Coordinates of C-alpha atoms and ligand atoms in Angstrom, one line a residue:
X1 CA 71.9 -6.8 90.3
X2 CA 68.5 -7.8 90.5
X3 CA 68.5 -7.5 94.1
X4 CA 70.0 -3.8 93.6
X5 CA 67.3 -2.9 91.6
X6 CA 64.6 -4.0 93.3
X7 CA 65.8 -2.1 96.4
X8 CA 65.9 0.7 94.0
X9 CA 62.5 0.2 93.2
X10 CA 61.2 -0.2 97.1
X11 CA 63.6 2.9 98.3
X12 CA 61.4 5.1 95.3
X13 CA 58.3 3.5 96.1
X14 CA 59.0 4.7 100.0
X15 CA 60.0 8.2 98.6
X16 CA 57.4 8.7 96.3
X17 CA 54.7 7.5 99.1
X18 CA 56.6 9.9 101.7
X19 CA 56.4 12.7 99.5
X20 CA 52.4 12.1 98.4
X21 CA 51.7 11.6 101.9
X22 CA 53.2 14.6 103.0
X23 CA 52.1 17.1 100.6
X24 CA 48.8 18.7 100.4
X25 CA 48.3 17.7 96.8
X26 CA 50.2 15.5 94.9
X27 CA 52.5 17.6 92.6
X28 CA 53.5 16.2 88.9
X29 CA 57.3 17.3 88.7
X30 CA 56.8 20.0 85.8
X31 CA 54.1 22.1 86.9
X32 CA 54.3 25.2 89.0
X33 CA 54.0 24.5 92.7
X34 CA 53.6 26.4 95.7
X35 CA 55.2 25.5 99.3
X36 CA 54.8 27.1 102.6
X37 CA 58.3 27.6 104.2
X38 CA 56.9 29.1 107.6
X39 CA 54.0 30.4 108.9
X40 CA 54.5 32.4 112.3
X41 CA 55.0 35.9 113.0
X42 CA 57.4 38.3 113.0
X43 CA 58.9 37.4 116.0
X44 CA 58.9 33.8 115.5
X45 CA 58.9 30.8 118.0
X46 CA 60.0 30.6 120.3
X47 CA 59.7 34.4 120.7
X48 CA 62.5 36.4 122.6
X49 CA 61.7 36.9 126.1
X50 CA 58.7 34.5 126.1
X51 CA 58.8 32.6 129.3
X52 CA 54.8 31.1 129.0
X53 CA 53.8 27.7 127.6
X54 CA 53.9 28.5 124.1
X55 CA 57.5 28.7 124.0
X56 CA 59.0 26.6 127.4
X57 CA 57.2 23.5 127.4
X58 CA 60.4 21.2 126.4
X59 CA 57.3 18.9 125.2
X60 CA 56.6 21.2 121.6
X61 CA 59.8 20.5 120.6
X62 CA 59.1 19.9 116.9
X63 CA 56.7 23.3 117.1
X64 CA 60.1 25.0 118.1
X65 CA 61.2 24.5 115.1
X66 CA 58.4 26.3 113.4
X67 CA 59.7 30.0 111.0
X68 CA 58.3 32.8 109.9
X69 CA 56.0 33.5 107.2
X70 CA 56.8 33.0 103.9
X71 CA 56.5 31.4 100.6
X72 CA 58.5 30.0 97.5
X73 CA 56.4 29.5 94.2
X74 CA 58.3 27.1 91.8
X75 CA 58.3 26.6 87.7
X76 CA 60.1 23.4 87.1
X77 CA 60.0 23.9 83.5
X78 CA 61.9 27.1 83.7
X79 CA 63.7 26.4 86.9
X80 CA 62.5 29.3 88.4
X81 CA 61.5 29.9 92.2
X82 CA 60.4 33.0 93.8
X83 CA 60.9 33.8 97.3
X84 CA 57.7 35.6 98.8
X85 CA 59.3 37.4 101.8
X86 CA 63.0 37.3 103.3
X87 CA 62.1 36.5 107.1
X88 CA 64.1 36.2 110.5
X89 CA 64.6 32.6 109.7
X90 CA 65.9 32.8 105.4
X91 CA 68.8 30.7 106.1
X92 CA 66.8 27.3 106.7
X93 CA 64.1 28.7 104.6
X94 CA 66.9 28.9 101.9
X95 CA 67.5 25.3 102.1
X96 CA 64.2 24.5 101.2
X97 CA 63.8 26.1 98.0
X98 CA 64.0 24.7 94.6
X99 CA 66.3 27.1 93.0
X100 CA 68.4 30.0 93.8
X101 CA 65.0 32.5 94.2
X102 CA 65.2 34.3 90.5
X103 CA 63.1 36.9 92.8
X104 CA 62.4 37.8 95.8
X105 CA 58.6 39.7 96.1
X106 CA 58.9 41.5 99.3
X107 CA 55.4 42.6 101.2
X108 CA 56.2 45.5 103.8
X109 CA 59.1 47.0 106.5
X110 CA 58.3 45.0 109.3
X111 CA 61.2 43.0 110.6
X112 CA 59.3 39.8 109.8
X113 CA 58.8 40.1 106.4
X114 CA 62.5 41.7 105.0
X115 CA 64.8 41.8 107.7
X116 CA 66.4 38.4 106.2
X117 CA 68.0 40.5 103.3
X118 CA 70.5 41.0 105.4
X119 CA 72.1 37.4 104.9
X120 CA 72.6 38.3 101.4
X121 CA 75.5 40.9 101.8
X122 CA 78.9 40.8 101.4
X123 CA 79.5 39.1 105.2
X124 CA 77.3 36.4 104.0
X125 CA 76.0 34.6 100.8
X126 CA 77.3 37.5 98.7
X127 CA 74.4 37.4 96.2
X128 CA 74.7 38.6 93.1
X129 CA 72.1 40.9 91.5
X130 CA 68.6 38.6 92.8
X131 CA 66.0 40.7 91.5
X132 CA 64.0 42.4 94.6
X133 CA 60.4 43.0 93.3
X134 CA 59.0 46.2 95.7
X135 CA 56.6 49.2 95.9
X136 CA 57.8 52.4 96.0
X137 CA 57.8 53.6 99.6
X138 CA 59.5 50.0 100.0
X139 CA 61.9 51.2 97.4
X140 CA 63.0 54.3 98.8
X141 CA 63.6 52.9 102.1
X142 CA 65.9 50.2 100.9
X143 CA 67.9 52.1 98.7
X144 CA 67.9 55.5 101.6
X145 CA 69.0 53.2 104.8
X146 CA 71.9 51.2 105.9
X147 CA 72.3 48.4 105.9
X148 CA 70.0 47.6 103.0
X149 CA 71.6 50.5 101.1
X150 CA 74.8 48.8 101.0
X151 CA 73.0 45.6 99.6
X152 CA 71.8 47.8 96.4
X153 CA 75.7 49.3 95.8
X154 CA 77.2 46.4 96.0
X155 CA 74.7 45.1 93.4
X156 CA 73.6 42.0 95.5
X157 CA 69.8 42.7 95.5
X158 CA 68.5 44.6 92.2
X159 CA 65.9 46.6 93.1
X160 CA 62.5 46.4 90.9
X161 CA 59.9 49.0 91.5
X162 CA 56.7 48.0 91.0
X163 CA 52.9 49.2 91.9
X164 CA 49.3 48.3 92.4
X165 CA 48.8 48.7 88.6
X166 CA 51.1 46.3 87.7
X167 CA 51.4 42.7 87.0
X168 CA 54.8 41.0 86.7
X169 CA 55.2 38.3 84.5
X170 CA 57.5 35.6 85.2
X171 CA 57.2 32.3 83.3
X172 CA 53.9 31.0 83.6
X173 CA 52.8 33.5 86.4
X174 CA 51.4 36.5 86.8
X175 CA 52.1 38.7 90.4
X176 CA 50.2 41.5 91.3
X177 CA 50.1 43.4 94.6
X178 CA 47.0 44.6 96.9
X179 CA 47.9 47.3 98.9
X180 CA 46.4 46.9 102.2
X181 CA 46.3 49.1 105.5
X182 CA 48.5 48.3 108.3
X183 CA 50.9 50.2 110.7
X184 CA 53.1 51.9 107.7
X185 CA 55.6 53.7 109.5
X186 CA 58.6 52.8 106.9
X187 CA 56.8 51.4 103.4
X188 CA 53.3 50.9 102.2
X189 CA 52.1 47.1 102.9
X190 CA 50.8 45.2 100.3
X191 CA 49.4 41.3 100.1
X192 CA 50.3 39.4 96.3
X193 CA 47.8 37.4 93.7
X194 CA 50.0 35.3 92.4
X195 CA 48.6 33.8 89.1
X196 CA 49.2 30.7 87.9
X197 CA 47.9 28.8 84.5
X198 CA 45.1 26.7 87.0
X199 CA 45.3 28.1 90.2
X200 CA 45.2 31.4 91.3
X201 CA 46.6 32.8 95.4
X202 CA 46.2 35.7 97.8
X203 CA 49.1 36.1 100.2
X204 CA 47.9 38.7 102.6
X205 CA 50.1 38.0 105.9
X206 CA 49.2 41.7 107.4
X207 CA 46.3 43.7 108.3
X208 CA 45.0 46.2 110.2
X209 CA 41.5 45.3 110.1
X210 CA 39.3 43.8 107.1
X211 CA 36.8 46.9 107.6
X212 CA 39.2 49.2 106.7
X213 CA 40.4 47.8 103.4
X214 CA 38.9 49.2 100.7
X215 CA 38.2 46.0 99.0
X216 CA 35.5 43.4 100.0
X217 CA 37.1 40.0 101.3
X218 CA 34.3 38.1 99.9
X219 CA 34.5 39.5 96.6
X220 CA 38.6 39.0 96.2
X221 CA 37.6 35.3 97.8
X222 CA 35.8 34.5 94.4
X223 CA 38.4 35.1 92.6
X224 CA 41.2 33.0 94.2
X225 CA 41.6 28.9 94.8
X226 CA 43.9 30.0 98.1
X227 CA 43.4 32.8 100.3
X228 CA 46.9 33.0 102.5
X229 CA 45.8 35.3 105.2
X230 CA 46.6 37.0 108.6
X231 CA 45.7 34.7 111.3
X232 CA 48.5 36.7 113.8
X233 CA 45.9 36.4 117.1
X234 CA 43.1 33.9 117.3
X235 CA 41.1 35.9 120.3
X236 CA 41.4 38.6 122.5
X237 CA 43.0 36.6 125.7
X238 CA 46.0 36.3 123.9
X239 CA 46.4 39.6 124.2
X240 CA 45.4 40.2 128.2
X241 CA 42.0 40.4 127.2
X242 CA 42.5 44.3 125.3
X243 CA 39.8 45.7 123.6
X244 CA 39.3 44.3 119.9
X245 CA 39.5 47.5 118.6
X246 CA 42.6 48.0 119.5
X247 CA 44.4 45.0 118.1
X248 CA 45.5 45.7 114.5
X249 CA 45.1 42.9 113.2
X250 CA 41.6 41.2 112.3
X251 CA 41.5 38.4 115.1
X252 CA 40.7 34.4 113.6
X253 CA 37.8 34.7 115.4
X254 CA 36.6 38.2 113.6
X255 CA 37.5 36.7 110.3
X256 CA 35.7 33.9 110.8
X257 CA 32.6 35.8 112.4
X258 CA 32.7 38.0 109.5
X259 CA 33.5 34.6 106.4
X260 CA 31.0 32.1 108.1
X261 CA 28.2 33.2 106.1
X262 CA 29.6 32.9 102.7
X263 CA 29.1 29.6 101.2
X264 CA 31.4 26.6 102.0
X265 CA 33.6 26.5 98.9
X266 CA 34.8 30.2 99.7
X267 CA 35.2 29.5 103.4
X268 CA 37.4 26.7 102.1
X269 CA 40.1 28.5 100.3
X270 CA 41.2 30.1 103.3
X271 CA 44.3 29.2 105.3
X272 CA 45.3 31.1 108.1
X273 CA 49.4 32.1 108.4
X274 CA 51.2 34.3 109.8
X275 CA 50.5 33.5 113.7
X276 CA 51.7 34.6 116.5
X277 CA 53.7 32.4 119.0
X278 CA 50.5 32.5 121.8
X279 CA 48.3 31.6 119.2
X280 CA 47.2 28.3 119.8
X281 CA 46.4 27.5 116.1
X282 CA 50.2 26.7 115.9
X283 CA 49.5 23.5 117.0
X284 CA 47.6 21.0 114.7
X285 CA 46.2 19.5 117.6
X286 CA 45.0 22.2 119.8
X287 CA 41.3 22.3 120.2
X288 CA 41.2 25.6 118.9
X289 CA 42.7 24.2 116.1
X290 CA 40.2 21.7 115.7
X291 CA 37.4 24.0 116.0
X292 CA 38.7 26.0 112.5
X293 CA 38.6 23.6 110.8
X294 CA 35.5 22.6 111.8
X295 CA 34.1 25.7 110.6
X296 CA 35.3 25.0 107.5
X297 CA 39.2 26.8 107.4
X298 CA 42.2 25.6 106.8
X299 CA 45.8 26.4 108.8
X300 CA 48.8 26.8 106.6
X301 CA 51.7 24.3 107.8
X302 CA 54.8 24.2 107.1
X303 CA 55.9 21.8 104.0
X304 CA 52.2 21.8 102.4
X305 CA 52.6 21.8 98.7
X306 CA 49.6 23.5 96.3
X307 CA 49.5 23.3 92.6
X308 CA 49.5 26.6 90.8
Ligands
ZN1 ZN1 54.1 40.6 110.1
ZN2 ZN1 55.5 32.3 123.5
ZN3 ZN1 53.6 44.1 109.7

């Protein structure tokens, strides 16, 4: 017996160490939590079609495994998780969460961000009624198209309307959306502040360009901890070499052109997601990857854990 429970004792020591080690910060079980469940783009990695480096070399076999962007955001006290997105890859990114999401908080109509509903029809898990927070161009679209249509009649999404004036409440947190410009052929797009009772977030996966937004990065940077934001392309020679103005997104190297004057504690809440499979920022050790951080960013990985 005493044997048995000092193994018991090592195995939780070995758990506990795993999971500090691991995380970003070390979590106490009952307060609200954040987790990164992927952080590439749309297409994900390896990307159909893709025959360079990024996505052949047999050698990044654990960065093959990378998903898409998204995030869960969990109340233990409540047993509550929210699902920020419903990517390509929702089925492993299920398995991570907490809870059965009591919402999903959905950002724009790019196939990145909600195609993943789809697994929640009647073919699949057959959900019942998980709360689908929207705006209303999102809305529309949803409830106007197969095959998300059929996902609102059969009741296995609920759809919730909401707007850039308002702040859903949920437990302890408070979720407002930004709306931000960006190729909006089927909804609007908008980023989330996601409030929590210590820490505060910006999720902002997509954007056309930070010059076009009609607020001010720096100023929305003072009032988050964690700035989530799009870090699809980190230069131009991803991209053939194109002309920066015709990329619409705000390239790493841009944001961080444009960031490196503000002081060092606002530099520091920023973690780059959403990133493209040639983006060499997808792998920690790249010496592009160095260099951010360096400059005092941060990458979002997959697993990291922040305390809301
Ligand atoms: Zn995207
Ligand atoms: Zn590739
Ligand atoms: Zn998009």
């Amino acid at each position: 017996m005493k044997l048995f429970l000092s193994k018991i004792i090592l195995f939780s020591f070995v758990v506990t160490n795993f999971f500090i080690g691991y995380c970003q910060i070390n979590v106490p079980i009952n307060s609200p939590f954040l987790k990164i469940l992927g952080t590439v783009q749309d297409g994900g990695l390896p990307h159909i079609g893709c025959q360079k480096t990024c996505c052949t070399n047999p050698s990044l076999e654990l960065k093959q495994k990378l998903k898409v962007t998204a995030l869960s955001v969990t109340q233990p006290k409540i047993k509550s998780t929210l699902l920020f997105e419903a990517t390509p890859d929702i089925i492993s990114q299920w398995n991570l969460l907490e809870n059965i999401p009591s919402a999903i908080f959905l950002t724009h109509a790019h196939m990145g961000h909600y195609s993943g509903l789809i697994h929640l029809g009647r073919e699949a898990l057959g959900a019942q009624n998980i709360p689908v927070y929207v705006m209303p161009r999102m809305n529309t679209f949803l409830k106007q198209n197969a095959p998300w249509s059929q996902l609102v009649s059969l009741k296995n999404i609920a759809l919730n309307e909401i707007d850039v004036n308002s702040k859903s409440s949920i437990g302890q947190l408070y979720i407002t959306p930004i709306l931000v410009p960006h190729r909006d052929e089927f909804s609007e797009t908008v980023g989330y502040k996601i409030e929590g009772p210590k820490k505060t977030v910006l999720f902002l996966p997509d954007i056309d360009k930070w010059s076009l937004w009609e607020m001010n990065l720096s100023q929305v940077l003072q009032t988050v901890d964690y700035a989530f934001i799009d870090g699809t392309f980190f230069d131009e020679s991803e991209l053939n070499y194109r002309p920066i103005e015709e990329i619409p997104h705000p390239l790493v190297k841009e944001t961080i052109a444009l960031i490196k004057t503000y002081s060092k504690r606002l530099r520091n809440k920023v973690y780059f997601i959403h990133m493209n499979h040639t983006n060499p920022m997808l792998d920690p050790e790249s010496r592009v990857s160095k260099w951010v951080l360096e400059q005092g960013f941060n990458i979002a990985r997959e697993g990291q854990i922040f305390k809301l």
